[in-house]
Every structure is written in C-alpha cells, then in structure tokens.
Amino acid sequence: MSESKFLAIDPKLEDYWRAIILFGKNVACYKFALAKSLLELAPQGKTIITLEDLAEPYSRHIIEHLKIVDKQTTSLSSRFLNACRQFNNGDITKTRLIDTTVQRGFENVIDAFHNLSIGETAVRFFIDERRGVNKGIVLTDELFKLLDKLQSENLPHEVEARWRLVETAWELNISRNLISIGYDPHNQLLFTFSDRRRRVDVTSCRDALNGYQKGKCFYSFADISIEPISANLADVDHFFPHSLNEYIGNIDGVWNLVLSSTECNRGERGKFDRLPDTKYLERLHNRNEFLITSNHPLRETLIQQTGKTEEKRQDFLQSMYNTAQTLLGTGRNDGWKSKFEYPVTF
C-alpha cells in the first residue's frame, strides 16, 4: 500500500494528517468537511468541541460545496445532505440545519476519520466523546502541535484541492466515464472536460500536488509553500523539460509535474530546462504511485498517461528518460542535481 510507503520514512504529524486526507476511499464529502472544521476550530484554543459547536463550520463547508457540485456522495440519498440543500434553497432555517447536522451529520465520519486501508493512524487528532459527558469530540495535543508546524498554512489548501478533485469525479460520473485531468500552464490549474466538452477548472496544481510531496521541494526536500502570498511559493516544474513537448507526448501531464523551490528551479545553479539526474527518476515514480493510490480522477489520469501496471509505469519513465537524453543537447542532458539536499522524506 502506498500509504505505508508514504508513512515509512520518519513520519511527522503533518504526514499522518495528509495520509488521512489523501489516501483511502471517499464515498462522501464528510471527511473533508470535518478536516476543514478541525483546522478552523483548533486555533480558537478550545479542547472540548460539542456537536453543536462542530455543526456550524461542518455544515457551512458542505453547503458551500453543494453550490459548486450538488453531488457530494456516491449514495443515492442522504437526509443530512438534503437538509443542507434545503437550507441553500431557503426552505429551512439555520437553527433547523444545525439541529439536523447534530442529529445526522456525524453518523459515520467521526468514527472513520482516522481510518486508512492499512488500519487506523498511529496519531489521533481528536477523541470521540459523543457518548461521554462532553457530547462531542476532544481535540488532542497532536492537533494543536500540527498547527504550530511550518506546513500548517498549506493544509487547508490541500484539503480543499482534494475535495474538489473527488467531487468533480462524482459530478462527472467517473464510474462510467474516465476523466482525464489536464494542466493549464498559463493559469497553473488542473482542469477536465464535461461530457459536452465544457472545460471544468478543478483546482490549483500546487494545491493538488503538495500533499503528495509532503510539502517539500521535489529535488532538495526543502520546505515549500502553496500559500499564494508566501515568499516561499513553490514553482510548478516540468521534470522532463517543456522544450521537449514536440517529441514527448503529454509533457504537461500530471505525471511530469513536480513542485520545486524557486532556488532549485531557477536560482543560481538551478535546473531550468535541463534534465535531472537519473537518481530523481525513482523519486518521480514514487510520487506518481502516491497519486495513483488516490481516488479518481488523478488515479485514472496517471494510469492513462503512464501505464496500467507499476512495472509498465517504471518502464515508461525510463523510456522517457532515455529519449530525453538523446534529444537534449550537450549541457542540458548532463544530469542536473540540486546543490544541496535535506534528509529524504519520500
């Protein structure tokens, strides 16, 4: 399981959080809404969160997404989601919405939040106290410590991007229509097309990819940011240089896009349009496998672009590397390396 590999190298609090958000099956939007609510409530400093306190941000995040995509679960019906729709339509009051959320909104998500296919995470960000005196959840020290981490500014963006990808798959009925996610280099957005060939912008490329790289530069493992106003904002880099677009198909494919620090990408002794050293090829494969073990549509996109089996995907990358070495002139195919590298994280 790729979540095992994701957590195999000195896992940090943010790695456990990202494993919860990025891996496993998602049959409803509830995990994402709960994650966004936790990130919103924890800075207030309260440890005990009643279901009434939790219901306000939780339902708010869901009704906001229902306005974007009405399909927020693979189930045929949900009394809770119907109440959220009724609120959006002005048919029920906010008080009625909160009451319904308390009664029906948390039936499965609190129990399942920390679950992965390999079992429950070793770190918990809250404790279920619905049957205790608190009638809600108790936030753990690990959640408060998570917010003190440098990576904490990236986490809300990552949850939102993951939610957008999953709900787009539900909206376009991916079980019957394979969705191919494209990249718009001008706007740095991931997009797809509806069955009527209408372009649907999904999410920022940075936001979608950052969690799978654990918030680190692909080449140096330095911390990067996806906060738009950050001085440390990551570059979206083409692993195989974009100058090869006439010779390598789908050079803008997700398989070839990595997040890099500006220093590695275009600083002194930066990569620019050179071919990276072959040691980075295995790292690209591992990053892509993380994406493939995610739910649609990134999974289907990567498989379409690189191969149906892991062996074929490895062969694909090696073939692309051999082609790039042949096509790039002297000085650009010499195997560029970052001038420094922090401890490996993926």
mmCIF file of C-alpha atoms in Angstrom:
data_model
loop_
_atom_site.group_PDB
_atom_site.id
_atom_site.type_symbol
_atom_site.label_atom_id
_atom_site.label_comp_id
_atom_site.label_asym_id
_atom_site.label_seq_id
_atom_site.Cartn_x
_atom_site.Cartn_y
_atom_site.Cartn_z
ATOM 1 C CA MET A 1 0.000 0.000 0.000
ATOM 2 C CA SER A 2 1.350 3.416 -0.911
ATOM 3 C CA GLU A 3 0.088 4.934 2.332
ATOM 4 C CA SER A 4 2.521 2.559 4.051
ATOM 5 C CA LYS A 5 5.346 3.937 1.896
ATOM 6 C CA PHE A 6 4.076 7.454 2.486
ATOM 7 C CA LEU A 7 4.413 6.964 6.247
ATOM 8 C CA ALA A 8 7.509 4.766 6.113
ATOM 9 C CA ILE A 9 10.215 7.466 6.324
ATOM 10 C CA ASP A 10 10.271 9.268 9.683
ATOM 11 C CA PRO A 11 6.600 10.325 9.602
ATOM 12 C CA LYS A 12 5.709 13.713 11.058
ATOM 13 C CA LEU A 13 2.344 14.921 12.370
ATOM 14 C CA GLU A 14 1.573 16.527 9.032
ATOM 15 C CA ASP A 15 2.297 13.228 7.265
ATOM 16 C CA TYR A 16 -0.346 11.436 9.339
ATOM 17 C CA TRP A 17 -2.803 14.238 8.619
ATOM 18 C CA ARG A 18 -2.055 14.099 4.895
ATOM 19 C CA ALA A 19 -2.408 10.317 4.821
ATOM 20 C CA ILE A 20 -5.937 10.727 6.220
ATOM 21 C CA ILE A 21 -6.852 13.337 3.604
ATOM 22 C CA LEU A 22 -5.116 11.873 0.556
ATOM 23 C CA PHE A 23 -5.498 8.092 0.787
ATOM 24 C CA GLY A 24 -8.336 5.635 1.091
ATOM 25 C CA LYS A 25 -11.761 5.530 -0.459
ATOM 26 C CA ASN A 26 -14.072 8.516 -0.289
ATOM 27 C CA VAL A 27 -17.766 7.798 -0.707
ATOM 28 C CA ALA A 28 -18.919 11.148 0.709
ATOM 29 C CA CYS A 29 -17.630 14.633 1.379
ATOM 30 C CA TYR A 30 -17.854 14.337 5.161
ATOM 31 C CA LYS A 31 -14.167 13.673 5.882
ATOM 32 C CA PHE A 32 -13.130 16.821 4.043
ATOM 33 C CA ALA A 33 -15.727 18.964 5.800
ATOM 34 C CA LEU A 34 -14.639 17.610 9.182
ATOM 35 C CA ALA A 35 -10.958 18.205 8.361
ATOM 36 C CA LYS A 36 -11.628 21.821 7.381
ATOM 37 C CA SER A 37 -13.691 22.306 10.541
ATOM 38 C CA LEU A 38 -10.907 20.955 12.752
ATOM 39 C CA LEU A 39 -8.373 23.312 11.161
ATOM 40 C CA GLU A 40 -10.800 26.178 11.700
ATOM 41 C CA LEU A 41 -11.766 25.395 15.308
ATOM 42 C CA ALA A 42 -8.400 24.408 16.781
ATOM 43 C CA PRO A 43 -6.874 27.933 16.614
ATOM 44 C CA GLN A 44 -9.644 29.087 18.964
ATOM 45 C CA GLY A 45 -7.882 27.148 21.717
ATOM 46 C CA LYS A 46 -10.864 25.127 22.937
ATOM 47 C CA THR A 47 -10.175 21.465 23.669
ATOM 48 C CA ILE A 48 -13.754 20.279 24.096
ATOM 49 C CA ILE A 49 -15.873 20.752 20.971
ATOM 50 C CA THR A 50 -19.558 19.954 21.362
ATOM 51 C CA LEU A 51 -21.503 18.639 18.396
ATOM 52 C CA GLU A 52 -23.358 21.954 18.301
ATOM 53 C CA ASP A 53 -20.040 23.826 18.053
ATOM 54 C CA LEU A 54 -18.825 21.455 15.354
ATOM 55 C CA ALA A 55 -22.082 21.540 13.407
ATOM 56 C CA GLU A 56 -21.773 25.186 12.340
ATOM 57 C CA PRO A 57 -18.467 25.074 10.392
ATOM 58 C CA TYR A 58 -19.083 21.477 9.291
ATOM 59 C CA SER A 59 -22.446 22.224 7.663
ATOM 60 C CA ARG A 60 -21.175 25.544 6.315
ATOM 61 C CA HIS A 61 -18.338 23.904 4.391
ATOM 62 C CA ILE A 62 -20.739 21.356 2.928
ATOM 63 C CA ILE A 63 -23.366 23.867 1.831
ATOM 64 C CA GLU A 64 -20.612 25.924 0.181
ATOM 65 C CA HIS A 65 -19.531 22.891 -1.845
ATOM 66 C CA LEU A 66 -23.105 21.920 -2.694
ATOM 67 C CA LYS A 67 -23.338 25.248 -4.503
ATOM 68 C CA ILE A 68 -20.380 24.152 -6.660
ATOM 69 C CA VAL A 69 -21.238 20.464 -7.113
ATOM 70 C CA ASP A 70 -24.585 19.100 -5.983
ATOM 71 C CA LYS A 71 -23.376 15.511 -5.848
ATOM 72 C CA GLN A 72 -21.431 15.123 -2.599
ATOM 73 C CA THR A 73 -21.743 11.382 -2.066
ATOM 74 C CA THR A 74 -21.969 8.178 -4.054
ATOM 75 C CA SER A 75 -25.091 7.220 -2.082
ATOM 76 C CA LEU A 76 -28.449 7.674 -3.745
ATOM 77 C CA SER A 77 -29.798 9.809 -0.918
ATOM 78 C CA SER A 78 -28.809 11.454 2.357
ATOM 79 C CA ARG A 79 -31.232 13.117 4.755
ATOM 80 C CA PHE A 80 -28.421 15.294 6.058
ATOM 81 C CA LEU A 81 -27.322 16.481 2.606
ATOM 82 C CA ASN A 82 -30.958 17.065 1.708
ATOM 83 C CA ALA A 83 -31.222 19.371 4.730
ATOM 84 C CA CYS A 84 -28.150 21.255 3.509
ATOM 85 C CA ARG A 85 -29.782 21.642 0.094
ATOM 86 C CA GLN A 86 -32.989 22.840 1.727
ATOM 87 C CA PHE A 87 -31.024 25.487 3.590
ATOM 88 C CA ASN A 88 -29.360 26.636 0.370
ATOM 89 C CA ASN A 89 -32.821 26.925 -1.194
ATOM 90 C CA GLY A 90 -34.133 28.943 1.745
ATOM 91 C CA ASP A 91 -36.562 26.216 2.786
ATOM 92 C CA ILE A 92 -35.269 25.720 6.345
ATOM 93 C CA THR A 93 -33.642 27.970 8.933
ATOM 94 C CA LYS A 94 -30.052 27.914 10.144
ATOM 95 C CA THR A 95 -31.285 26.586 13.502
ATOM 96 C CA ARG A 96 -33.022 23.675 11.781
ATOM 97 C CA LEU A 97 -29.898 22.980 9.750
ATOM 98 C CA ILE A 98 -27.704 22.880 12.871
ATOM 99 C CA ASP A 99 -30.182 20.586 14.652
ATOM 100 C CA THR A 100 -30.227 18.198 11.693
ATOM 101 C CA THR A 101 -26.428 18.282 11.478
ATOM 102 C CA VAL A 102 -26.117 17.344 15.145
ATOM 103 C CA GLN A 103 -28.603 14.529 14.716
ATOM 104 C CA ARG A 104 -27.466 13.104 11.378
ATOM 105 C CA GLY A 105 -24.334 14.810 10.083
ATOM 106 C CA PHE A 106 -21.741 12.888 12.085
ATOM 107 C CA GLU A 107 -23.118 9.350 11.917
ATOM 108 C CA ASN A 108 -20.062 7.842 10.202
ATOM 109 C CA VAL A 109 -17.372 10.459 9.765
ATOM 110 C CA ILE A 110 -16.211 10.777 13.380
ATOM 111 C CA ASP A 111 -15.777 7.008 13.668
ATOM 112 C CA ALA A 112 -13.978 6.665 10.338
ATOM 113 C CA PHE A 113 -11.873 9.823 10.158
ATOM 114 C CA HIS A 114 -8.576 8.241 11.255
ATOM 115 C CA ASN A 115 -9.024 5.045 9.231
ATOM 116 C CA LEU A 116 -6.774 4.067 6.329
ATOM 117 C CA SER A 117 -6.803 0.852 4.326
ATOM 118 C CA ILE A 118 -3.825 -0.290 6.426
ATOM 119 C CA GLY A 119 -5.657 0.418 9.681
ATOM 120 C CA GLU A 120 -6.101 3.380 11.975
ATOM 121 C CA THR A 121 -3.388 6.027 12.018
ATOM 122 C CA ALA A 122 -0.913 5.917 14.890
ATOM 123 C CA VAL A 123 -1.750 9.548 15.644
ATOM 124 C CA ARG A 124 -5.223 10.813 16.540
ATOM 125 C CA PHE A 125 -6.234 14.439 16.130
ATOM 126 C CA PHE A 126 -9.372 14.134 18.244
ATOM 127 C CA ILE A 127 -11.080 11.685 20.595
ATOM 128 C CA ASP A 128 -14.713 10.696 20.169
ATOM 129 C CA GLU A 129 -16.625 11.723 23.313
ATOM 130 C CA ARG A 130 -20.150 11.652 21.908
ATOM 131 C CA ARG A 131 -21.202 9.077 24.481
ATOM 132 C CA GLY A 132 -19.355 10.754 27.331
ATOM 133 C CA VAL A 133 -20.120 13.798 29.401
ATOM 134 C CA ASN A 134 -18.835 16.166 26.712
ATOM 135 C CA LYS A 135 -21.244 15.036 23.964
ATOM 136 C CA GLY A 136 -18.797 15.889 21.224
ATOM 137 C CA ILE A 137 -15.105 15.475 20.456
ATOM 138 C CA VAL A 138 -11.956 16.348 22.386
ATOM 139 C CA LEU A 139 -9.093 17.818 20.373
ATOM 140 C CA THR A 140 -5.735 16.217 21.097
ATOM 141 C CA ASP A 141 -2.365 17.826 21.682
ATOM 142 C CA GLU A 142 -1.320 16.440 18.310
ATOM 143 C CA LEU A 143 -3.812 18.686 16.501
ATOM 144 C CA PHE A 144 -2.593 21.776 18.349
ATOM 145 C CA LYS A 145 1.024 20.819 17.658
ATOM 146 C CA LEU A 146 0.133 20.327 13.987
ATOM 147 C CA LEU A 147 -0.968 23.948 13.773
ATOM 148 C CA ASP A 148 2.427 25.074 15.084
ATOM 149 C CA LYS A 149 4.212 23.368 12.202
ATOM 150 C CA LEU A 150 5.585 25.334 9.270
ATOM 151 C CA GLN A 151 3.432 23.225 6.952
ATOM 152 C CA SER A 152 0.167 24.180 8.678
ATOM 153 C CA GLU A 153 -0.513 27.048 6.240
ATOM 154 C CA ASN A 154 -0.630 24.533 3.387
ATOM 155 C CA LEU A 155 -3.082 22.079 4.937
ATOM 156 C CA PRO A 156 -6.390 23.915 4.278
ATOM 157 C CA HIS A 157 -5.420 24.370 0.609
ATOM 158 C CA GLU A 158 -4.637 20.655 0.317
ATOM 159 C CA VAL A 159 -7.944 19.577 1.848
ATOM 160 C CA GLU A 160 -9.858 21.893 -0.477
ATOM 161 C CA ALA A 161 -7.973 20.636 -3.547
ATOM 162 C CA ARG A 162 -8.587 17.006 -2.616
ATOM 163 C CA TRP A 163 -12.272 17.723 -2.110
ATOM 164 C CA ARG A 164 -12.532 19.450 -5.485
ATOM 165 C CA LEU A 165 -10.920 16.523 -7.264
ATOM 166 C CA VAL A 166 -13.181 13.964 -5.642
ATOM 167 C CA GLU A 167 -16.424 15.896 -6.118
ATOM 168 C CA THR A 168 -15.532 16.536 -9.761
ATOM 169 C CA ALA A 169 -15.275 12.788 -10.237
ATOM 170 C CA TRP A 170 -18.688 12.315 -8.628
ATOM 171 C CA GLU A 171 -20.229 15.120 -10.670
ATOM 172 C CA LEU A 172 -18.976 13.745 -13.975
ATOM 173 C CA ASN A 173 -19.844 10.167 -13.045
ATOM 174 C CA ILE A 174 -16.367 8.710 -13.280
ATOM 175 C CA SER A 175 -17.591 5.152 -12.794
ATOM 176 C CA ARG A 176 -18.871 5.298 -16.365
ATOM 177 C CA ASN A 177 -16.705 7.997 -17.913
ATOM 178 C CA LEU A 178 -12.985 8.070 -17.288
ATOM 179 C CA ILE A 179 -11.894 11.597 -16.508
ATOM 180 C CA SER A 180 -8.616 12.917 -17.808
ATOM 181 C CA ILE A 181 -7.141 15.780 -15.829
ATOM 182 C CA GLY A 182 -5.151 18.298 -17.845
ATOM 183 C CA TYR A 183 -2.820 21.111 -16.830
ATOM 184 C CA ASP A 184 -3.141 24.726 -17.888
ATOM 185 C CA PRO A 185 0.422 26.118 -17.582
ATOM 186 C CA HIS A 186 -0.692 29.730 -18.012
ATOM 187 C CA ASN A 187 -3.091 29.676 -15.052
ATOM 188 C CA GLN A 188 -1.394 26.724 -13.301
ATOM 189 C CA LEU A 189 -4.740 24.977 -12.919
ATOM 190 C CA LEU A 190 -5.832 21.379 -13.260
ATOM 191 C CA PHE A 191 -8.910 21.035 -15.466
ATOM 192 C CA THR A 192 -11.076 18.490 -17.221
ATOM 193 C CA PHE A 193 -13.968 18.477 -19.673
ATOM 194 C CA SER A 194 -17.597 17.562 -19.150
ATOM 195 C CA ASP A 195 -19.347 15.136 -21.480
ATOM 196 C CA ARG A 196 -20.375 18.161 -23.549
ATOM 197 C CA ARG A 197 -16.741 19.234 -23.866
ATOM 198 C CA ARG A 198 -17.232 22.127 -21.470
ATOM 199 C CA ARG A 199 -13.993 22.920 -19.673
ATOM 200 C CA VAL A 200 -14.234 22.464 -15.914
ATOM 201 C CA ASP A 201 -11.479 24.074 -13.845
ATOM 202 C CA VAL A 202 -10.868 21.832 -10.833
ATOM 203 C CA THR A 203 -8.153 23.208 -8.586
ATOM 204 C CA SER A 204 -4.703 24.736 -8.350
ATOM 205 C CA CYS A 205 -1.956 22.394 -9.464
ATOM 206 C CA ARG A 206 0.143 23.374 -6.439
ATOM 207 C CA ASP A 207 -2.667 22.640 -4.004
ATOM 208 C CA ALA A 208 -3.341 19.239 -5.559
ATOM 209 C CA LEU A 209 0.281 18.042 -5.628
ATOM 210 C CA ASN A 210 1.776 19.496 -2.459
ATOM 211 C CA GLY A 211 0.491 16.914 -0.003
ATOM 212 C CA TYR A 212 1.898 14.024 -2.006
ATOM 213 C CA GLN A 213 5.345 15.652 -1.757
ATOM 214 C CA LYS A 214 4.823 16.233 1.985
ATOM 215 C CA GLY A 215 5.214 19.976 1.471
ATOM 216 C CA LYS A 216 8.797 19.549 0.307
ATOM 217 C CA CYS A 217 10.730 20.569 -2.784
ATOM 218 C CA PHE A 218 10.909 17.594 -5.115
ATOM 219 C CA TYR A 219 14.655 17.968 -5.586
ATOM 220 C CA SER A 220 16.077 19.238 -2.290
ATOM 221 C CA PHE A 221 13.339 18.373 0.257
ATOM 222 C CA ALA A 222 13.398 21.987 1.434
ATOM 223 C CA ASP A 223 10.083 23.251 2.810
ATOM 224 C CA ILE A 224 7.865 24.909 0.228
ATOM 225 C CA SER A 225 4.609 26.828 0.449
ATOM 226 C CA ILE A 226 1.449 26.860 -1.649
ATOM 227 C CA GLU A 227 0.119 29.990 0.048
ATOM 228 C CA PRO A 228 -0.181 32.461 -2.876
ATOM 229 C CA ILE A 229 1.339 35.416 -0.987
ATOM 230 C CA SER A 230 4.212 33.429 0.501
ATOM 231 C CA ALA A 231 7.783 34.403 -0.359
ATOM 232 C CA ASN A 232 8.437 30.659 -0.391
ATOM 233 C CA LEU A 233 5.773 29.896 -3.003
ATOM 234 C CA ALA A 234 6.654 26.728 -4.902
ATOM 235 C CA ASP A 235 7.273 26.592 -8.637
ATOM 236 C CA VAL A 236 5.414 24.071 -10.789
ATOM 237 C CA ASP A 237 8.250 22.412 -12.679
ATOM 238 C CA HIS A 238 8.316 20.036 -15.622
ATOM 239 C CA PHE A 239 10.596 17.154 -14.623
ATOM 240 C CA PHE A 240 11.296 16.499 -18.299
ATOM 241 C CA PRO A 241 11.849 19.989 -19.770
ATOM 242 C CA HIS A 242 8.926 21.595 -21.550
ATOM 243 C CA SER A 243 11.207 22.217 -24.526
ATOM 244 C CA LEU A 244 10.717 18.525 -25.363
ATOM 245 C CA ASN A 245 6.987 18.996 -25.964
ATOM 246 C CA GLU A 246 7.370 18.334 -29.696
ATOM 247 C CA TYR A 247 8.944 14.949 -29.032
ATOM 248 C CA ILE A 248 7.438 13.670 -25.772
ATOM 249 C CA GLY A 249 3.670 13.330 -25.717
ATOM 250 C CA ASN A 250 1.684 14.963 -22.923
ATOM 251 C CA ILE A 251 4.651 16.835 -21.472
ATOM 252 C CA ASP A 252 2.094 18.842 -19.447
ATOM 253 C CA GLY A 253 0.718 15.638 -17.952
ATOM 254 C CA VAL A 254 0.389 15.359 -14.184
ATOM 255 C CA TRP A 255 2.975 12.562 -14.293
ATOM 256 C CA ASN A 256 5.639 15.107 -15.330
ATOM 257 C CA LEU A 257 4.715 17.962 -12.968
ATOM 258 C CA VAL A 258 6.543 18.403 -9.670
ATOM 259 C CA LEU A 259 6.724 21.201 -7.114
ATOM 260 C CA SER A 260 10.130 22.769 -6.663
ATOM 261 C CA SER A 261 11.659 25.536 -4.613
ATOM 262 C CA THR A 262 12.477 28.586 -6.710
ATOM 263 C CA GLU A 263 16.140 28.127 -5.836
ATOM 264 C CA CYS A 264 16.237 24.632 -7.299
ATOM 265 C CA ASN A 265 14.126 25.505 -10.309
ATOM 266 C CA ARG A 266 15.540 28.847 -11.406
ATOM 267 C CA GLY A 267 18.079 30.075 -8.868
ATOM 268 C CA GLU A 268 21.852 30.062 -9.119
ATOM 269 C CA ARG A 269 22.830 26.632 -10.484
ATOM 270 C CA GLY A 270 19.131 25.905 -10.873
ATOM 271 C CA LYS A 271 17.596 23.245 -13.082
ATOM 272 C CA PHE A 272 15.872 25.498 -15.636
ATOM 273 C CA ASP A 273 15.379 23.350 -18.779
ATOM 274 C CA ARG A 274 17.986 20.705 -18.007
ATOM 275 C CA LEU A 275 17.370 17.003 -17.487
ATOM 276 C CA PRO A 276 17.585 15.975 -13.810
ATOM 277 C CA ASP A 277 19.970 13.275 -12.687
ATOM 278 C CA THR A 278 18.682 9.735 -13.030
ATOM 279 C CA LYS A 279 18.526 9.400 -9.222
ATOM 280 C CA TYR A 280 15.390 11.562 -9.288
ATOM 281 C CA LEU A 281 13.605 9.157 -11.627
ATOM 282 C CA GLU A 282 12.740 6.722 -8.830
ATOM 283 C CA ARG A 283 11.522 9.652 -6.740
ATOM 284 C CA LEU A 284 9.194 10.694 -9.570
ATOM 285 C CA HIS A 285 7.894 7.150 -9.781
ATOM 286 C CA ASN A 286 7.218 7.046 -6.038
ATOM 287 C CA ARG A 287 5.397 10.394 -6.136
ATOM 288 C CA ASN A 288 3.270 9.197 -9.034
ATOM 289 C CA GLU A 289 2.423 5.978 -7.186
ATOM 290 C CA PHE A 290 1.170 8.071 -4.276
ATOM 291 C CA LEU A 291 -1.143 9.826 -6.725
ATOM 292 C CA ILE A 292 -2.283 6.565 -8.281
ATOM 293 C CA THR A 293 -3.388 5.130 -4.948
ATOM 294 C CA SER A 294 -5.651 8.147 -4.537
ATOM 295 C CA ASN A 295 -9.230 8.050 -5.730
ATOM 296 C CA HIS A 296 -10.273 9.230 -9.157
ATOM 297 C CA PRO A 297 -9.621 11.262 -11.187
ATOM 298 C CA LEU A 298 -5.859 11.621 -10.572
ATOM 299 C CA ARG A 299 -5.552 7.846 -10.372
ATOM 300 C CA GLU A 300 -7.126 7.330 -13.793
ATOM 301 C CA THR A 301 -5.190 10.228 -15.264
ATOM 302 C CA LEU A 302 -1.818 8.816 -14.186
ATOM 303 C CA ILE A 303 -2.699 5.323 -15.395
ATOM 304 C CA GLN A 304 -3.792 6.689 -18.767
ATOM 305 C CA GLN A 305 -0.596 8.687 -19.078
ATOM 306 C CA THR A 306 1.993 6.171 -17.858
ATOM 307 C CA GLY A 307 0.682 2.583 -17.866
ATOM 308 C CA LYS A 308 -1.721 0.133 -16.253
ATOM 309 C CA THR A 309 0.795 -1.660 -14.036
ATOM 310 C CA GLU A 310 3.610 -0.397 -11.834
ATOM 311 C CA GLU A 311 6.147 -2.230 -13.984
ATOM 312 C CA LYS A 312 4.836 -0.531 -17.135
ATOM 313 C CA ARG A 313 4.905 2.828 -15.404
ATOM 314 C CA GLN A 314 8.545 2.350 -14.428
ATOM 315 C CA ASP A 315 9.373 1.322 -17.997
ATOM 316 C CA PHE A 316 7.531 4.390 -19.291
ATOM 317 C CA LEU A 317 9.593 6.784 -17.177
ATOM 318 C CA GLN A 318 12.855 5.085 -18.102
ATOM 319 C CA SER A 319 11.929 5.223 -21.792
ATOM 320 C CA MET A 320 11.134 8.939 -21.478
ATOM 321 C CA TYR A 321 14.457 9.488 -19.755
ATOM 322 C CA ASN A 322 16.392 7.678 -22.478
ATOM 323 C CA THR A 323 14.577 9.710 -25.144
ATOM 324 C CA ALA A 324 15.269 12.979 -23.345
ATOM 325 C CA GLN A 325 18.976 12.193 -23.034
ATOM 326 C CA THR A 326 19.161 11.647 -26.775
ATOM 327 C CA LEU A 327 17.192 14.746 -27.726
ATOM 328 C CA LEU A 328 18.698 17.312 -25.380
ATOM 329 C CA GLY A 329 21.947 18.897 -26.438
ATOM 330 C CA THR A 330 25.221 18.940 -24.529
ATOM 331 C CA GLY A 331 24.928 20.829 -21.263
ATOM 332 C CA ARG A 332 21.236 20.065 -20.869
ATOM 333 C CA ASN A 333 21.376 16.267 -20.633
ATOM 334 C CA ASP A 334 24.209 16.056 -18.099
ATOM 335 C CA GLY A 335 22.044 15.003 -15.152
ATOM 336 C CA TRP A 336 21.406 18.139 -13.112
ATOM 337 C CA LYS A 337 21.494 17.795 -9.313
ATOM 338 C CA SER A 338 20.348 20.108 -6.575
ATOM 339 C CA LYS A 339 23.323 21.807 -4.910
ATOM 340 C CA PHE A 340 22.036 20.667 -1.512
ATOM 341 C CA GLU A 341 19.565 18.117 -0.185
ATOM 342 C CA TYR A 342 17.834 17.730 3.156
ATOM 343 C CA PRO A 343 17.049 14.248 4.554
ATOM 344 C CA VAL A 344 14.839 12.177 2.271
ATOM 345 C CA THR A 345 11.140 12.338 3.127
ATOM 346 C CA PHE A 346 9.540 10.346 0.273
#
